[in-house]
Coordinates of N, CA and C in Angstrom, one line a residue:
X155 N 4.6 -1.6 -24.8 CA 3.4 -2.0 -24.9 C 2.7 -0.6 -25.7
X156 N 3.2 0.1 -26.1 CA 3.2 1.8 -27.1 C 2.7 1.2 -28.1
X157 N 3.5 0.2 -28.4 CA 3.2 -0.7 -30.4 C 1.7 -1.6 -29.9
X158 N 1.6 -2.0 -29.2 CA 0.2 -2.8 -28.8 C -0.6 -1.9 -29.0
X159 N -0.6 -0.6 -28.7 CA -1.5 0.6 -28.6 C -2.1 1.2 -30.1
X160 N -0.9 1.2 -30.6 CA -1.1 2.1 -31.7 C -1.0 0.7 -32.6
X161 N -1.1 -0.4 -32.4 CA -1.5 -1.0 -33.2 C -2.7 -2.1 -33.1
X162 N -3.4 -1.9 -31.2 CA -4.7 -2.2 -31.5 C -5.6 -1.6 -30.4
X163 N -5.6 -0.1 -31.0 CA -6.3 0.8 -30.1 C -7.5 0.7 -29.6
X164 N -8.1 -0.3 -29.9 CA -9.3 -1.0 -29.4 C -9.4 -1.5 -28.3
X165 N -8.3 -2.3 -27.7 CA -7.9 -3.0 -27.1 C -7.5 -2.0 -25.5
X166 N -8.6 -1.9 -24.8 CA -8.1 -0.6 -23.7 C -7.5 -1.7 -22.5
X167 N -7.4 -2.8 -22.6 CA -6.6 -3.8 -20.9 C -5.2 -2.6 -21.5
X168 N -4.7 -2.4 -22.6 CA -2.9 -2.1 -22.9 C -3.0 -0.6 -22.5
X169 N -4.5 0.2 -22.3 CA -3.6 1.4 -21.8 C -3.7 1.5 -20.3
X170 N -4.5 0.7 -19.6 CA -4.4 0.2 -18.5 C -3.0 0.0 -18.1
X171 N -2.5 -1.1 -18.7 CA -1.0 -1.7 -18.3 C 0.1 -0.7 -18.8
X172 N -0.2 -0.1 -19.8 CA 0.9 1.2 -20.5 C 0.9 2.5 -19.3
X173 N 0.1 2.5 -18.6 CA -0.9 3.6 -17.7 C 0.1 3.2 -16.2
X174 N 0.1 1.9 -16.0 CA 1.2 1.4 -14.9 C 2.4 0.8 -15.0
X175 N 2.9 1.0 -16.0 CA 4.0 0.4 -16.3 C 5.1 2.0 -16.4
X176 N 4.2 2.6 -17.1 CA 4.9 4.0 -17.3 C 5.0 4.7 -16.0
X177 N 3.9 4.0 -14.8 CA 3.9 5.0 -13.3 C 5.4 4.2 -12.5
X178 N 5.7 3.1 -12.5 CA 6.7 2.1 -12.4 C 7.9 2.4 -12.5
X179 N 7.7 3.3 -13.7 CA 9.5 4.2 -14.1 C 9.6 4.9 -14.4
X180 N 8.4 5.8 -13.8 CA 8.2 7.4 -13.3 C 8.3 8.3 -14.5
X181 N 7.6 7.6 -16.2 CA 7.1 8.2 -16.3 C 6.0 8.6 -15.9
X182 N 5.4 9.8 -15.4 CA 4.4 10.3 -14.7 C 3.6 10.8 -16.1
X183 N 4.2 12.1 -16.7 CA 3.1 12.3 -18.3 C 2.3 11.2 -19.3
X184 N 3.0 10.3 -19.3 CA 2.8 9.2 -20.5 C 1.8 8.1 -19.6
X185 N 2.0 8.4 -18.1 CA 0.8 7.8 -17.4 C -0.5 7.7 -16.8
X186 N -0.2 9.6 -16.7 CA -2.0 10.0 -16.8 C -2.0 10.4 -18.0
X187 N -1.6 10.1 -19.3 CA -1.8 10.3 -20.6 C -3.2 9.6 -20.8
X188 N -2.3 8.3 -20.7 CA -3.4 6.9 -20.9 C -4.0 6.7 -20.1
X189 N -3.9 6.8 -19.1 CA -4.9 6.5 -17.7 C -6.0 7.7 -18.3
X190 N -6.1 9.0 -18.7 CA -7.3 10.1 -18.7 C -7.7 9.0 -20.8
X191 N -7.1 8.5 -21.2 CA -7.5 8.2 -22.4 C -8.2 7.1 -22.2
X192 N -8.0 6.0 -21.8 CA -8.9 5.0 -21.0 C -10.4 5.2 -20.0
X193 N -9.7 6.3 -19.1 CA -11.1 7.2 -18.5 C -12.2 7.6 -19.4
X194 N -11.7 8.5 -20.4 CA -12.8 8.5 -21.4 C -13.4 7.8 -22.3
X195 N -13.1 6.3 -22.6 CA -13.5 4.8 -23.0 C -14.2 4.1 -21.9
X196 N -13.6 4.5 -20.3 CA -14.4 3.2 -19.1 C -14.3 4.3 -18.4
X197 N -14.9 4.4 -17.9 CA -15.4 6.2 -16.9 C -15.5 5.2 -15.9
X198 N -15.8 4.1 -15.6 CA -15.8 4.0 -14.5 C -14.8 2.7 -14.1
X199 N -13.9 2.5 -14.8 CA -12.8 0.8 -14.3 C -12.2 1.6 -13.2
X200 N -12.5 0.7 -12.3 CA -12.2 1.6 -10.8 C -10.6 1.4 -11.0
X201 N -10.0 0.4 -11.6 CA -8.5 0.0 -11.2 C -7.9 0.9 -12.2
X202 N -8.5 1.6 -13.0 CA -7.7 2.8 -13.9 C -8.2 4.1 -12.7
X203 N -9.5 4.1 -12.6 CA -9.2 5.5 -11.5 C -8.2 5.8 -10.7
X204 N -8.1 4.4 -9.8 CA -7.3 4.3 -8.8 C -5.6 4.3 -9.0
X205 N -5.8 3.7 -10.3 CA -3.9 3.9 -10.9 C -3.9 5.5 -10.9
X206 N -4.6 6.3 -11.8 CA -4.8 7.7 -12.7 C -4.6 8.8 -10.8
X207 N -5.3 8.4 -10.1 CA -5.4 9.1 -8.8 C -4.2 9.3 -8.1
X208 N -3.5 7.5 -8.2 CA -1.9 7.3 -7.6 C -1.0 8.6 -8.2
X209 N -1.3 8.8 -9.6 CA 0.1 9.4 -10.3 C -0.3 10.8 -10.1
X210 N -1.1 11.4 -9.9 CA -1.5 12.9 -9.8 C -1.6 12.8 -8.6
X211 N -1.8 11.9 -7.7 CA -0.8 12.4 -6.0 C 0.5 12.4 -5.8
X212 N 1.0 11.4 -6.6 CA 2.7 11.6 -7.2 C 2.8 12.8 -7.3
X213 N 2.4 13.5 -8.6 CA 3.0 14.3 -9.2 C 1.7 15.8 -8.3
X214 N 1.7 15.3 -7.2 CA 1.1 16.6 -7.0 C -0.2 17.2 -7.0
X215 N -0.4 16.5 -7.7 CA -2.0 16.9 -8.1 C -3.2 16.6 -7.2
X216 N -3.2 17.0 -5.8 CA -4.1 16.4 -5.1 C -5.5 17.0 -5.1
X217 N -6.0 17.9 -6.1 CA -6.8 18.1 -6.3 C -8.1 16.9 -6.9
X218 N -7.0 16.8 -8.2 CA -7.3 15.4 -9.2 C -7.7 14.5 -8.7
X219 N -6.3 14.4 -8.1 CA -6.2 12.8 -7.3 C -7.8 12.6 -6.3
X220 N -8.0 13.9 -5.7 CA -9.1 13.6 -4.7 C -10.3 13.3 -5.4
X221 N -10.3 14.4 -6.1 CA -11.6 14.1 -7.5 C -12.0 12.2 -8.0
X222 N -11.1 12.2 -8.9 CA -10.9 10.5 -9.3 C -11.1 9.8 -7.9
X223 N -10.7 9.4 -6.9 CA -11.3 8.9 -5.8 C -12.8 9.4 -5.6
X224 N -13.4 10.3 -5.3 CA -14.5 10.6 -5.2 C -15.4 10.1 -6.4
X225 N -15.0 9.6 -7.5 CA -15.6 9.0 -8.8 C -15.7 7.7 -8.2
X226 N -14.8 7.2 -7.3 CA -14.6 5.6 -7.3 C -15.6 5.4 -6.1
X227 N -15.5 6.7 -5.2 CA -17.0 6.2 -3.6 C -18.1 6.4 -4.6
X228 N -18.2 7.6 -5.3 CA -19.3 8.2 -5.6 C -20.4 7.2 -7.0

């Protein structure tokens, strides 16, 4: 997926897929980086905000996780 992101940087869905995939294999730094990149592009992408919040919850960044959940709710 990283190849697709570098080859097609304008395709936002690849960022979400890469973030999901990285989270599933416990590459949380990569998951958060690509999730944050997508957040800059699409700040109201609910799927990304929830995924990113979960990544931060897993790595014990509870404050950041809660902030993202607040963005989903409001």
